[in-house]
Amino acid sequence: MRLSDPAQADLAIRSESDRLALAYVRDAAPAIGNVKTRMMLLDSGRHLFPVTVNEGGERADNSYVASPLTAYTGYAEFEIRQLGRPGLTWPLLGLTRAVGGWLARAKIDRIVQVNNWLLSTNLYPPDWDGADLSAITDYLLAAYPDHAIGFRSLNRHSNATLIARLQALGYLAIPSRQVYLLDGSAGRDAEFLRRRDTRNDARLLARTGYEQVPGHALADADYAHLERLYNQLYLDKYCSLNPHFSADWMRAGQRDGWLDLTALRSPEGRIDAVLGWFSDARVMTTPVVGYDTALPQKLGLYRLISQISLEETARRRGLFNMSAGAARFKRLRGARPEIEYSFVHVAHLPRSRQRVWRLLGRLLHGVGVPIMEKYKL
């Protein structure tokens, strides 16, 4: 068991997933524009895991992929404002702001997060069952006795064994959001391909004038434009606390093999949309989605890139974790909701800090989850 600075360490590469983890931490993570954390690599003896180490007190606009404080305060406020229900919005905003000050004082951002790829949805090695979680936990507690230890992006459908092991070790389940899953194991016979909205999207994709450009065919000069398309959707239209994936980050991902990009090029030669898959042998997710939001909605750019993702899910016969957001759109195409959790180990911390984490968990289980489920967020 060893935790190393990736810029200095001579690490054993035992598998393709190890190679990707090393490439990501060395070359890509520093190219995310709004993340403040220390990136490390944990060698468990079987796997290399990207690890983020926060000391607490990082900048206020730190993206939620690195900062629990941002996730449960700033980003939570953004999500609450999207409810469109004033009678519910203002009480929840008041509660979030009141709790936020308490979370900050309790150093909720003083945390080590394992397998944190700084994505909205992290994927865990498909051959990892967590049998060494006890050893990993003991090692990190010895190395960082004043930090919480955390794991992000777990749901009961995809990570049941890991969740059971984490709970047996005393980790707390902290709900984070509601994600949407599509099962493509039936291939071309998948139920979601027969849905009315999916069939409509398939017809739109079949007759569009846009050309699908695979990532390996992109020119180096295209990446700055891809970054702008991503920014228009995720940072400008949605929330600035989403990770700012730069052109260098996307270029490194396509080059090193942990990101698979597809762009849509118009008949005039202009790239108007981009899609990027992050996947393993079982699960795929799309951390990169972007399009020119100034173009007419009738072009259906979001529908086109979503349909490409659905057809790729069926082709791979895998599970598509569609992440959160655009809930109605995803439900109409057959995705089913699943609550996603972070799991944190805090029993070694001072009782005052433990109480804050436990209260946060109770609030989110008692208030957050019922709201997400009732309003189909």
mmCIF file of C-alpha atoms in Angstrom:
data_model
loop_
_atom_site.group_PDB
_atom_site.id
_atom_site.type_symbol
_atom_site.label_atom_id
_atom_site.label_comp_id
_atom_site.label_asym_id
_atom_site.label_seq_id
_atom_site.Cartn_x
_atom_site.Cartn_y
_atom_site.Cartn_z
ATOM 1 C CA MET A 1 0.000 0.000 0.000
ATOM 2 C CA ARG A 2 1.558 3.292 -1.055
ATOM 3 C CA LEU A 3 0.362 6.860 -1.666
ATOM 4 C CA SER A 4 2.569 8.780 -4.073
ATOM 5 C CA ASP A 5 2.990 12.104 -5.797
ATOM 6 C CA PRO A 6 2.444 11.155 -9.461
ATOM 7 C CA ALA A 7 5.086 13.622 -10.669
ATOM 8 C CA GLN A 8 7.802 11.917 -8.646
ATOM 9 C CA ALA A 9 6.781 8.314 -8.169
ATOM 10 C CA ASP A 10 7.999 5.243 -10.042
ATOM 11 C CA LEU A 11 4.772 3.253 -10.043
ATOM 12 C CA ALA A 12 4.058 -0.305 -11.136
ATOM 13 C CA ILE A 13 1.632 -0.499 -14.075
ATOM 14 C CA ARG A 14 -0.175 -3.831 -13.917
ATOM 15 C CA SER A 15 -3.170 -3.176 -16.161
ATOM 16 C CA GLU A 16 -4.725 -0.816 -18.663
ATOM 17 C CA SER A 17 -6.753 0.806 -15.885
ATOM 18 C CA ASP A 18 -3.495 1.521 -14.010
ATOM 19 C CA ARG A 19 -2.021 3.138 -17.124
ATOM 20 C CA LEU A 20 -5.086 5.324 -17.554
ATOM 21 C CA ALA A 21 -5.088 6.393 -13.891
ATOM 22 C CA LEU A 22 -1.426 7.421 -14.059
ATOM 23 C CA ALA A 23 -1.898 9.301 -17.340
ATOM 24 C CA TYR A 24 -4.970 11.075 -15.986
ATOM 25 C CA VAL A 25 -3.401 12.283 -12.750
ATOM 26 C CA ARG A 26 -0.129 13.353 -14.357
ATOM 27 C CA ASP A 27 -1.395 15.043 -17.510
ATOM 28 C CA ALA A 28 -5.102 15.842 -17.279
ATOM 29 C CA ALA A 29 -6.172 16.697 -13.742
ATOM 30 C CA PRO A 30 -3.988 19.848 -13.593
ATOM 31 C CA ALA A 31 -5.787 21.101 -16.726
ATOM 32 C CA ILE A 32 -9.199 21.444 -15.010
ATOM 33 C CA GLY A 33 -9.644 25.161 -14.568
ATOM 34 C CA ASN A 34 -11.680 25.464 -11.372
ATOM 35 C CA VAL A 35 -10.390 22.652 -9.170
ATOM 36 C CA LYS A 36 -8.121 23.241 -6.193
ATOM 37 C CA THR A 37 -6.867 20.008 -4.643
ATOM 38 C CA ARG A 38 -3.743 17.892 -4.372
ATOM 39 C CA MET A 39 -3.744 14.899 -6.714
ATOM 40 C CA MET A 40 -2.089 11.684 -5.538
ATOM 41 C CA LEU A 41 -2.021 8.068 -6.661
ATOM 42 C CA LEU A 42 -2.817 5.231 -4.269
ATOM 43 C CA ASP A 43 -1.216 1.895 -5.145
ATOM 44 C CA SER A 44 -3.242 -0.722 -3.284
ATOM 45 C CA GLY A 45 -1.148 -3.609 -4.619
ATOM 46 C CA ARG A 46 -3.835 -4.449 -7.172
ATOM 47 C CA HIS A 47 -4.978 -1.082 -8.509
ATOM 48 C CA LEU A 48 -3.868 2.500 -8.911
ATOM 49 C CA PHE A 49 -6.515 4.944 -7.690
ATOM 50 C CA PRO A 50 -6.535 8.713 -8.275
ATOM 51 C CA VAL A 51 -6.840 10.379 -4.873
ATOM 52 C CA THR A 52 -7.681 13.991 -4.063
ATOM 53 C CA VAL A 53 -6.451 15.547 -0.817
ATOM 54 C CA ASN A 54 -8.121 18.730 0.461
ATOM 55 C CA GLU A 55 -6.807 20.521 3.522
ATOM 56 C CA GLY A 56 -9.939 22.646 3.918
ATOM 57 C CA GLY A 57 -10.098 26.345 3.226
ATOM 58 C CA GLU A 58 -9.611 25.931 -0.518
ATOM 59 C CA ARG A 59 -11.096 28.651 -2.693
ATOM 60 C CA ALA A 60 -14.847 29.263 -2.496
ATOM 61 C CA ASP A 61 -15.464 28.486 -6.186
ATOM 62 C CA ASN A 62 -13.757 25.102 -5.992
ATOM 63 C CA SER A 63 -15.750 22.723 -8.200
ATOM 64 C CA TYR A 64 -18.053 20.265 -6.475
ATOM 65 C CA VAL A 65 -16.088 17.323 -7.925
ATOM 66 C CA ALA A 66 -13.300 18.164 -5.450
ATOM 67 C CA SER A 67 -15.195 19.964 -2.694
ATOM 68 C CA PRO A 68 -17.987 18.469 -0.545
ATOM 69 C CA LEU A 69 -18.625 21.970 0.803
ATOM 70 C CA THR A 70 -19.383 23.219 -2.717
ATOM 71 C CA ALA A 71 -21.483 20.138 -3.470
ATOM 72 C CA TYR A 72 -23.717 20.585 -0.440
ATOM 73 C CA THR A 73 -23.866 24.400 -0.429
ATOM 74 C CA GLY A 74 -23.134 26.351 -3.623
ATOM 75 C CA TYR A 75 -24.148 23.625 -6.044
ATOM 76 C CA ALA A 76 -27.093 22.648 -3.874
ATOM 77 C CA GLU A 77 -28.326 26.249 -4.008
ATOM 78 C CA PHE A 78 -28.149 26.146 -7.806
ATOM 79 C CA GLU A 79 -30.195 22.927 -7.902
ATOM 80 C CA ILE A 80 -32.772 24.314 -5.466
ATOM 81 C CA ARG A 81 -33.290 27.395 -7.657
ATOM 82 C CA GLN A 82 -34.120 25.089 -10.574
ATOM 83 C CA LEU A 83 -37.121 23.621 -8.730
ATOM 84 C CA GLY A 84 -39.462 26.353 -9.988
ATOM 85 C CA ARG A 85 -41.489 26.148 -6.770
ATOM 86 C CA PRO A 86 -41.089 29.404 -4.764
ATOM 87 C CA GLY A 87 -42.936 28.027 -1.743
ATOM 88 C CA LEU A 88 -40.326 25.292 -1.456
ATOM 89 C CA THR A 89 -37.294 27.107 -2.869
ATOM 90 C CA TRP A 90 -36.922 29.846 -0.251
ATOM 91 C CA PRO A 91 -37.166 27.614 2.835
ATOM 92 C CA LEU A 92 -34.654 25.194 1.316
ATOM 93 C CA LEU A 93 -32.274 28.019 0.416
ATOM 94 C CA GLY A 94 -32.456 29.293 3.983
ATOM 95 C CA LEU A 95 -31.739 25.822 5.339
ATOM 96 C CA THR A 96 -28.841 25.297 2.929
ATOM 97 C CA ARG A 97 -27.220 28.618 3.847
ATOM 98 C CA ALA A 98 -27.610 27.993 7.565
ATOM 99 C CA VAL A 99 -26.127 24.508 7.288
ATOM 100 C CA GLY A 100 -23.388 25.764 4.953
ATOM 101 C CA GLY A 101 -21.793 27.962 7.606
ATOM 102 C CA TRP A 102 -21.761 25.059 10.017
ATOM 103 C CA LEU A 103 -20.223 22.750 7.396
ATOM 104 C CA ALA A 104 -17.453 25.250 6.681
ATOM 105 C CA ARG A 105 -16.625 25.699 10.376
ATOM 106 C CA ALA A 106 -16.539 21.926 10.790
ATOM 107 C CA LYS A 107 -13.913 21.624 8.024
ATOM 108 C CA ILE A 108 -16.062 19.390 5.862
ATOM 109 C CA ASP A 109 -13.576 19.985 3.024
ATOM 110 C CA ARG A 110 -10.712 18.483 5.014
ATOM 111 C CA ILE A 111 -11.032 15.179 3.209
ATOM 112 C CA VAL A 112 -9.194 12.504 1.235
ATOM 113 C CA GLN A 113 -11.317 11.105 -1.613
ATOM 114 C CA VAL A 114 -10.348 7.796 -3.213
ATOM 115 C CA ASN A 115 -10.888 7.008 -6.911
ATOM 116 C CA ASN A 116 -11.764 10.638 -7.533
ATOM 117 C CA TRP A 117 -11.320 11.325 -11.249
ATOM 118 C CA LEU A 118 -12.828 14.801 -10.747
ATOM 119 C CA LEU A 119 -15.798 13.847 -12.902
ATOM 120 C CA SER A 120 -19.480 14.252 -12.122
ATOM 121 C CA THR A 121 -19.654 10.445 -12.216
ATOM 122 C CA ASN A 122 -16.589 8.432 -11.210
ATOM 123 C CA LEU A 123 -16.381 4.805 -12.342
ATOM 124 C CA TYR A 124 -14.799 2.086 -10.198
ATOM 125 C CA PRO A 125 -12.565 -0.660 -11.646
ATOM 126 C CA PRO A 126 -14.906 -3.434 -12.834
ATOM 127 C CA ASP A 127 -12.686 -6.140 -11.306
ATOM 128 C CA TRP A 128 -12.493 -4.437 -7.907
ATOM 129 C CA ASP A 129 -14.828 -5.860 -5.258
ATOM 130 C CA GLY A 130 -13.452 -3.814 -2.360
ATOM 131 C CA ALA A 131 -11.944 -6.758 -0.485
ATOM 132 C CA ASP A 132 -8.978 -4.516 0.407
ATOM 133 C CA LEU A 133 -11.121 -1.588 1.606
ATOM 134 C CA SER A 134 -10.250 -2.269 5.235
ATOM 135 C CA ALA A 135 -6.527 -2.091 4.453
ATOM 136 C CA ILE A 136 -7.000 1.040 2.327
ATOM 137 C CA THR A 137 -8.972 2.708 5.120
ATOM 138 C CA ASP A 138 -6.412 1.840 7.789
ATOM 139 C CA TYR A 139 -3.570 3.118 5.619
ATOM 140 C CA LEU A 140 -5.260 6.440 4.868
ATOM 141 C CA LEU A 141 -6.307 6.948 8.502
ATOM 142 C CA ALA A 142 -2.684 6.558 9.536
ATOM 143 C CA ALA A 143 -1.493 8.924 6.805
ATOM 144 C CA TYR A 144 -4.256 11.522 7.314
ATOM 145 C CA PRO A 145 -5.603 11.218 10.868
ATOM 146 C CA ASP A 146 -7.295 14.643 10.745
ATOM 147 C CA HIS A 147 -9.087 14.113 7.428
ATOM 148 C CA ALA A 148 -12.355 12.431 6.568
ATOM 149 C CA ILE A 149 -11.921 9.553 4.104
ATOM 150 C CA GLY A 150 -14.413 9.497 1.251
ATOM 151 C CA PHE A 151 -15.618 7.707 -1.867
ATOM 152 C CA ARG A 152 -17.878 9.520 -4.393
ATOM 153 C CA SER A 153 -20.328 8.383 -7.085
ATOM 154 C CA LEU A 154 -21.741 5.160 -5.656
ATOM 155 C CA ASN A 155 -25.225 3.827 -6.344
ATOM 156 C CA ARG A 156 -26.880 0.606 -5.248
ATOM 157 C CA HIS A 157 -27.450 -0.706 -8.759
ATOM 158 C CA SER A 158 -23.823 -0.469 -9.902
ATOM 159 C CA ASN A 159 -21.883 -0.655 -6.627
ATOM 160 C CA ALA A 160 -23.865 -2.888 -4.260
ATOM 161 C CA THR A 161 -20.852 -4.929 -3.109
ATOM 162 C CA LEU A 162 -18.670 -1.875 -2.504
ATOM 163 C CA ILE A 163 -21.473 -0.159 -0.591
ATOM 164 C CA ALA A 164 -21.978 -3.175 1.658
ATOM 165 C CA ARG A 165 -18.264 -3.325 2.441
ATOM 166 C CA LEU A 166 -18.071 0.416 3.135
ATOM 167 C CA GLN A 167 -21.045 0.273 5.484
ATOM 168 C CA ALA A 168 -19.555 -2.712 7.296
ATOM 169 C CA LEU A 169 -16.450 -0.581 7.925
ATOM 170 C CA GLY A 170 -18.545 2.210 9.439
ATOM 171 C CA TYR A 171 -18.645 4.613 6.497
ATOM 172 C CA LEU A 172 -21.637 6.988 6.476
ATOM 173 C CA ALA A 173 -23.897 7.133 3.424
ATOM 174 C CA ILE A 174 -24.377 10.767 2.359
ATOM 175 C CA PRO A 175 -26.892 11.188 -0.499
ATOM 176 C CA SER A 176 -25.612 13.475 -3.238
ATOM 177 C CA ARG A 177 -28.055 13.473 -6.168
ATOM 178 C CA GLN A 178 -30.396 11.401 -8.321
ATOM 179 C CA VAL A 179 -28.801 9.915 -11.437
ATOM 180 C CA TYR A 180 -30.410 8.114 -14.378
ATOM 181 C CA LEU A 181 -29.414 4.676 -15.665
ATOM 182 C CA LEU A 182 -30.081 2.934 -18.987
ATOM 183 C CA ASP A 183 -29.524 -0.809 -19.363
ATOM 184 C CA GLY A 184 -28.186 -1.690 -22.803
ATOM 185 C CA SER A 185 -27.508 -5.374 -22.105
ATOM 186 C CA ALA A 186 -30.160 -6.423 -24.653
ATOM 187 C CA GLY A 187 -28.262 -4.701 -27.436
ATOM 188 C CA ARG A 188 -30.402 -3.693 -30.404
ATOM 189 C CA ASP A 189 -33.406 -5.212 -28.609
ATOM 190 C CA ALA A 190 -33.066 -2.795 -25.685
ATOM 191 C CA GLU A 191 -36.428 -1.447 -24.560
ATOM 192 C CA PHE A 192 -35.292 2.176 -24.622
ATOM 193 C CA LEU A 193 -34.662 2.008 -28.376
ATOM 194 C CA ARG A 194 -38.370 1.270 -28.953
ATOM 195 C CA ARG A 195 -39.652 4.303 -27.075
ATOM 196 C CA ARG A 196 -41.404 7.019 -29.052
ATOM 197 C CA ASP A 197 -38.945 9.778 -28.131
ATOM 198 C CA THR A 198 -35.937 7.607 -28.887
ATOM 199 C CA ARG A 199 -37.375 6.603 -32.270
ATOM 200 C CA ASN A 200 -37.994 10.283 -33.068
ATOM 201 C CA ASP A 201 -34.412 11.093 -32.122
ATOM 202 C CA ALA A 202 -33.153 8.201 -34.260
ATOM 203 C CA ARG A 203 -35.025 9.584 -37.279
ATOM 204 C CA LEU A 204 -33.561 13.033 -36.626
ATOM 205 C CA LEU A 205 -30.050 11.540 -36.459
ATOM 206 C CA ALA A 206 -30.603 9.535 -39.662
ATOM 207 C CA ARG A 207 -31.625 12.558 -41.719
ATOM 208 C CA THR A 208 -29.353 15.205 -40.200
ATOM 209 C CA GLY A 209 -26.768 16.934 -42.310
ATOM 210 C CA TYR A 210 -24.249 16.765 -39.483
ATOM 211 C CA GLU A 211 -21.243 14.494 -39.885
ATOM 212 C CA GLN A 212 -20.046 12.484 -36.880
ATOM 213 C CA VAL A 213 -16.315 13.136 -36.437
ATOM 214 C CA PRO A 214 -14.474 10.614 -34.230
ATOM 215 C CA GLY A 215 -11.967 11.958 -31.763
ATOM 216 C CA HIS A 216 -8.933 10.570 -33.566
ATOM 217 C CA ALA A 217 -9.895 12.642 -36.640
ATOM 218 C CA LEU A 218 -10.056 15.964 -34.757
ATOM 219 C CA ALA A 219 -7.435 18.560 -35.532
ATOM 220 C CA ASP A 220 -5.366 19.997 -32.715
ATOM 221 C CA ALA A 221 -6.925 23.400 -33.372
ATOM 222 C CA ASP A 222 -10.437 21.980 -32.808
ATOM 223 C CA TYR A 223 -9.974 21.490 -29.056
ATOM 224 C CA ALA A 224 -10.259 25.159 -28.108
ATOM 225 C CA HIS A 225 -13.638 25.222 -29.870
ATOM 226 C CA LEU A 226 -14.748 22.019 -28.105
ATOM 227 C CA GLU A 227 -13.922 23.685 -24.798
ATOM 228 C CA ARG A 228 -16.124 26.663 -25.732
ATOM 229 C CA LEU A 229 -19.035 24.367 -26.629
ATOM 230 C CA TYR A 230 -18.737 22.551 -23.299
ATOM 231 C CA ASN A 231 -18.521 25.872 -21.442
ATOM 232 C CA GLN A 232 -21.635 27.238 -23.158
ATOM 233 C CA LEU A 233 -23.705 24.379 -21.828
ATOM 234 C CA TYR A 234 -22.198 23.319 -18.506
ATOM 235 C CA LEU A 235 -20.722 26.562 -17.168
ATOM 236 C CA ASP A 236 -22.787 29.314 -18.810
ATOM 237 C CA LYS A 237 -26.232 27.720 -19.151
ATOM 238 C CA TYR A 238 -26.000 25.427 -16.131
ATOM 239 C CA CYS A 239 -23.644 26.131 -13.221
ATOM 240 C CA SER A 240 -20.156 27.617 -13.024
ATOM 241 C CA LEU A 241 -19.335 25.134 -10.244
ATOM 242 C CA ASN A 242 -19.285 22.289 -12.758
ATOM 243 C CA PRO A 243 -15.708 21.250 -13.581
ATOM 244 C CA HIS A 244 -14.083 23.465 -16.203
ATOM 245 C CA PHE A 245 -12.662 20.899 -18.621
ATOM 246 C CA SER A 246 -10.119 22.737 -20.738
ATOM 247 C CA ALA A 247 -8.952 22.084 -24.279
ATOM 248 C CA ASP A 248 -5.756 20.558 -22.847
ATOM 249 C CA TRP A 249 -7.814 18.221 -20.631
ATOM 250 C CA MET A 250 -9.848 16.993 -23.617
ATOM 251 C CA ARG A 251 -6.763 16.658 -25.801
ATOM 252 C CA ALA A 252 -4.986 14.582 -23.139
ATOM 253 C CA GLY A 253 -8.036 12.367 -22.719
ATOM 254 C CA GLN A 254 -8.362 11.577 -26.404
ATOM 255 C CA ARG A 255 -4.604 11.027 -26.746
ATOM 256 C CA ASP A 256 -4.199 8.833 -23.665
ATOM 257 C CA GLY A 257 -7.358 6.802 -24.162
ATOM 258 C CA TRP A 258 -9.531 7.556 -21.134
ATOM 259 C CA LEU A 259 -11.840 9.858 -23.151
ATOM 260 C CA ASP A 260 -13.541 9.003 -26.450
ATOM 261 C CA LEU A 261 -14.746 12.139 -28.226
ATOM 262 C CA THR A 262 -17.252 12.537 -31.050
ATOM 263 C CA ALA A 263 -18.012 15.901 -32.640
ATOM 264 C CA LEU A 264 -20.811 16.971 -34.974
ATOM 265 C CA ARG A 265 -19.608 18.929 -37.995
ATOM 266 C CA SER A 266 -22.095 20.908 -40.082
ATOM 267 C CA PRO A 267 -22.164 20.816 -43.911
ATOM 268 C CA GLU A 268 -20.451 24.225 -43.750
ATOM 269 C CA GLY A 269 -17.533 22.667 -41.856
ATOM 270 C CA ARG A 270 -18.364 24.127 -38.420
ATOM 271 C CA ILE A 271 -18.260 21.928 -35.284
ATOM 272 C CA ASP A 272 -21.515 22.605 -33.426
ATOM 273 C CA ALA A 273 -21.606 19.875 -30.774
ATOM 274 C CA VAL A 274 -19.327 17.520 -28.872
ATOM 275 C CA LEU A 275 -19.741 14.362 -26.832
ATOM 276 C CA GLY A 276 -17.113 12.554 -24.761
ATOM 277 C CA TRP A 277 -17.401 9.078 -23.230
ATOM 278 C CA PHE A 278 -15.594 7.919 -20.116
ATOM 279 C CA SER A 279 -16.173 4.184 -19.755
ATOM 280 C CA ASP A 280 -15.018 0.773 -18.646
ATOM 281 C CA ALA A 281 -16.024 -2.768 -19.627
ATOM 282 C CA ARG A 282 -19.438 -2.419 -17.928
ATOM 283 C CA VAL A 283 -20.451 1.215 -17.555
ATOM 284 C CA MET A 284 -20.233 4.314 -19.694
ATOM 285 C CA THR A 285 -20.819 7.931 -18.789
ATOM 286 C CA THR A 286 -20.477 11.217 -20.663
ATOM 287 C CA PRO A 287 -18.599 13.891 -18.704
ATOM 288 C CA VAL A 288 -18.252 15.978 -21.877
ATOM 289 C CA VAL A 289 -21.446 17.247 -23.506
ATOM 290 C CA GLY A 290 -21.568 20.564 -25.297
ATOM 291 C CA TYR A 291 -23.211 22.385 -28.161
ATOM 292 C CA ASP A 292 -23.631 25.874 -29.563
ATOM 293 C CA THR A 293 -26.521 27.128 -27.461
ATOM 294 C CA ALA A 294 -26.973 30.155 -29.756
ATOM 295 C CA LEU A 295 -28.109 27.977 -32.658
ATOM 296 C CA PRO A 296 -31.846 27.314 -33.250
ATOM 297 C CA GLN A 297 -33.348 24.634 -31.021
ATOM 298 C CA LYS A 298 -34.981 23.029 -34.075
ATOM 299 C CA LEU A 299 -31.555 21.650 -35.059
ATOM 300 C CA GLY A 300 -31.927 19.277 -32.092
ATOM 301 C CA LEU A 301 -28.242 19.243 -31.190
ATOM 302 C CA TYR A 302 -28.813 17.908 -27.672
ATOM 303 C CA ARG A 303 -31.169 15.255 -29.042
ATOM 304 C CA LEU A 304 -28.567 14.227 -31.622
ATOM 305 C CA ILE A 305 -25.698 13.746 -29.206
ATOM 306 C CA SER A 306 -28.002 12.001 -26.727
ATOM 307 C CA GLN A 307 -29.161 9.581 -29.410
ATOM 308 C CA ILE A 308 -25.552 8.823 -30.359
ATOM 309 C CA SER A 309 -24.964 7.917 -26.692
ATOM 310 C CA LEU A 310 -28.025 5.651 -26.544
ATOM 311 C CA GLU A 311 -27.062 3.805 -29.704
ATOM 312 C CA GLU A 312 -23.511 3.373 -28.401
ATOM 313 C CA THR A 313 -24.922 1.965 -25.146
ATOM 314 C CA ALA A 314 -26.857 -0.651 -27.108
ATOM 315 C CA ARG A 315 -23.849 -1.434 -29.292
ATOM 316 C CA ARG A 316 -21.643 -2.022 -26.248
ATOM 317 C CA ARG A 317 -24.417 -3.869 -24.353
ATOM 318 C CA GLY A 318 -23.416 -1.885 -21.278
ATOM 319 C CA LEU A 319 -24.961 0.333 -18.633
ATOM 320 C CA PHE A 320 -25.205 4.050 -19.384
ATOM 321 C CA ASN A 321 -24.996 6.261 -16.314
ATOM 322 C CA MET A 322 -26.592 9.438 -17.674
ATOM 323 C CA SER A 323 -25.656 11.415 -14.547
ATOM 324 C CA ALA A 324 -28.109 13.989 -13.144
ATOM 325 C CA GLY A 325 -30.096 16.805 -14.743
ATOM 326 C CA ALA A 326 -32.541 16.968 -17.673
ATOM 327 C CA ALA A 327 -34.622 14.431 -15.730
ATOM 328 C CA ARG A 328 -37.781 14.537 -17.859
ATOM 329 C CA PHE A 329 -35.782 14.163 -21.075
ATOM 330 C CA LYS A 330 -34.006 11.094 -19.692
ATOM 331 C CA ARG A 331 -37.136 9.504 -18.228
ATOM 332 C CA LEU A 332 -38.936 9.804 -21.563
ATOM 333 C CA ARG A 333 -36.127 7.787 -23.115
ATOM 334 C CA GLY A 334 -36.417 4.982 -20.584
ATOM 335 C CA ALA A 335 -33.798 5.886 -17.982
ATOM 336 C CA ARG A 336 -34.606 4.918 -14.418
ATOM 337 C CA PRO A 337 -33.620 6.964 -11.357
ATOM 338 C CA GLU A 338 -31.141 5.852 -8.746
ATOM 339 C CA ILE A 339 -29.917 7.783 -5.703
ATOM 340 C CA GLU A 340 -26.176 8.371 -5.740
ATOM 341 C CA TYR A 341 -24.140 8.573 -2.531
ATOM 342 C CA SER A 342 -20.803 9.597 -1.171
ATOM 343 C CA PHE A 343 -19.501 7.396 1.650
ATOM 344 C CA VAL A 344 -17.323 8.974 4.333
ATOM 345 C CA HIS A 345 -15.377 7.580 7.279
ATOM 346 C CA VAL A 346 -15.396 10.037 10.182
ATOM 347 C CA ALA A 347 -15.347 7.922 13.382
ATOM 348 C CA HIS A 348 -11.691 8.929 14.033
ATOM 349 C CA LEU A 349 -12.438 12.680 13.907
ATOM 350 C CA PRO A 350 -13.319 14.919 16.867
ATOM 351 C CA ARG A 351 -16.930 14.416 17.916
ATOM 352 C CA SER A 352 -17.933 17.917 16.847
ATOM 353 C CA ARG A 353 -16.875 17.168 13.270
ATOM 354 C CA GLN A 354 -18.485 13.738 13.364
ATOM 355 C CA ARG A 355 -21.797 15.303 14.427
ATOM 356 C CA VAL A 356 -21.796 17.628 11.418
ATOM 357 C CA TRP A 357 -21.358 14.765 8.960
ATOM 358 C CA ARG A 358 -24.035 12.707 10.714
ATOM 359 C CA LEU A 359 -26.470 15.622 10.726
ATOM 360 C CA LEU A 360 -25.786 16.263 7.043
ATOM 361 C CA GLY A 361 -26.566 12.623 6.291
ATOM 362 C CA ARG A 362 -29.824 12.744 8.263
ATOM 363 C CA LEU A 363 -30.914 15.989 6.570
ATOM 364 C CA LEU A 364 -30.247 14.635 3.104
ATOM 365 C CA HIS A 365 -31.917 11.284 3.807
ATOM 366 C CA GLY A 366 -34.884 12.966 5.472
ATOM 367 C CA VAL A 367 -35.330 16.031 3.248
ATOM 368 C CA GLY A 368 -33.118 15.835 0.168
ATOM 369 C CA VAL A 369 -33.922 12.330 -1.052
ATOM 370 C CA PRO A 370 -37.736 12.655 -0.665
ATOM 371 C CA ILE A 371 -37.640 15.937 -2.641
ATOM 372 C CA MET A 372 -35.508 14.392 -5.401
ATOM 373 C CA GLU A 373 -37.866 11.432 -5.643
ATOM 374 C CA LYS A 374 -41.123 13.386 -5.372
ATOM 375 C CA TYR A 375 -40.203 16.038 -7.938
ATOM 376 C CA LYS A 376 -38.327 13.574 -10.176
ATOM 377 C CA LEU A 377 -35.148 15.652 -10.194
#
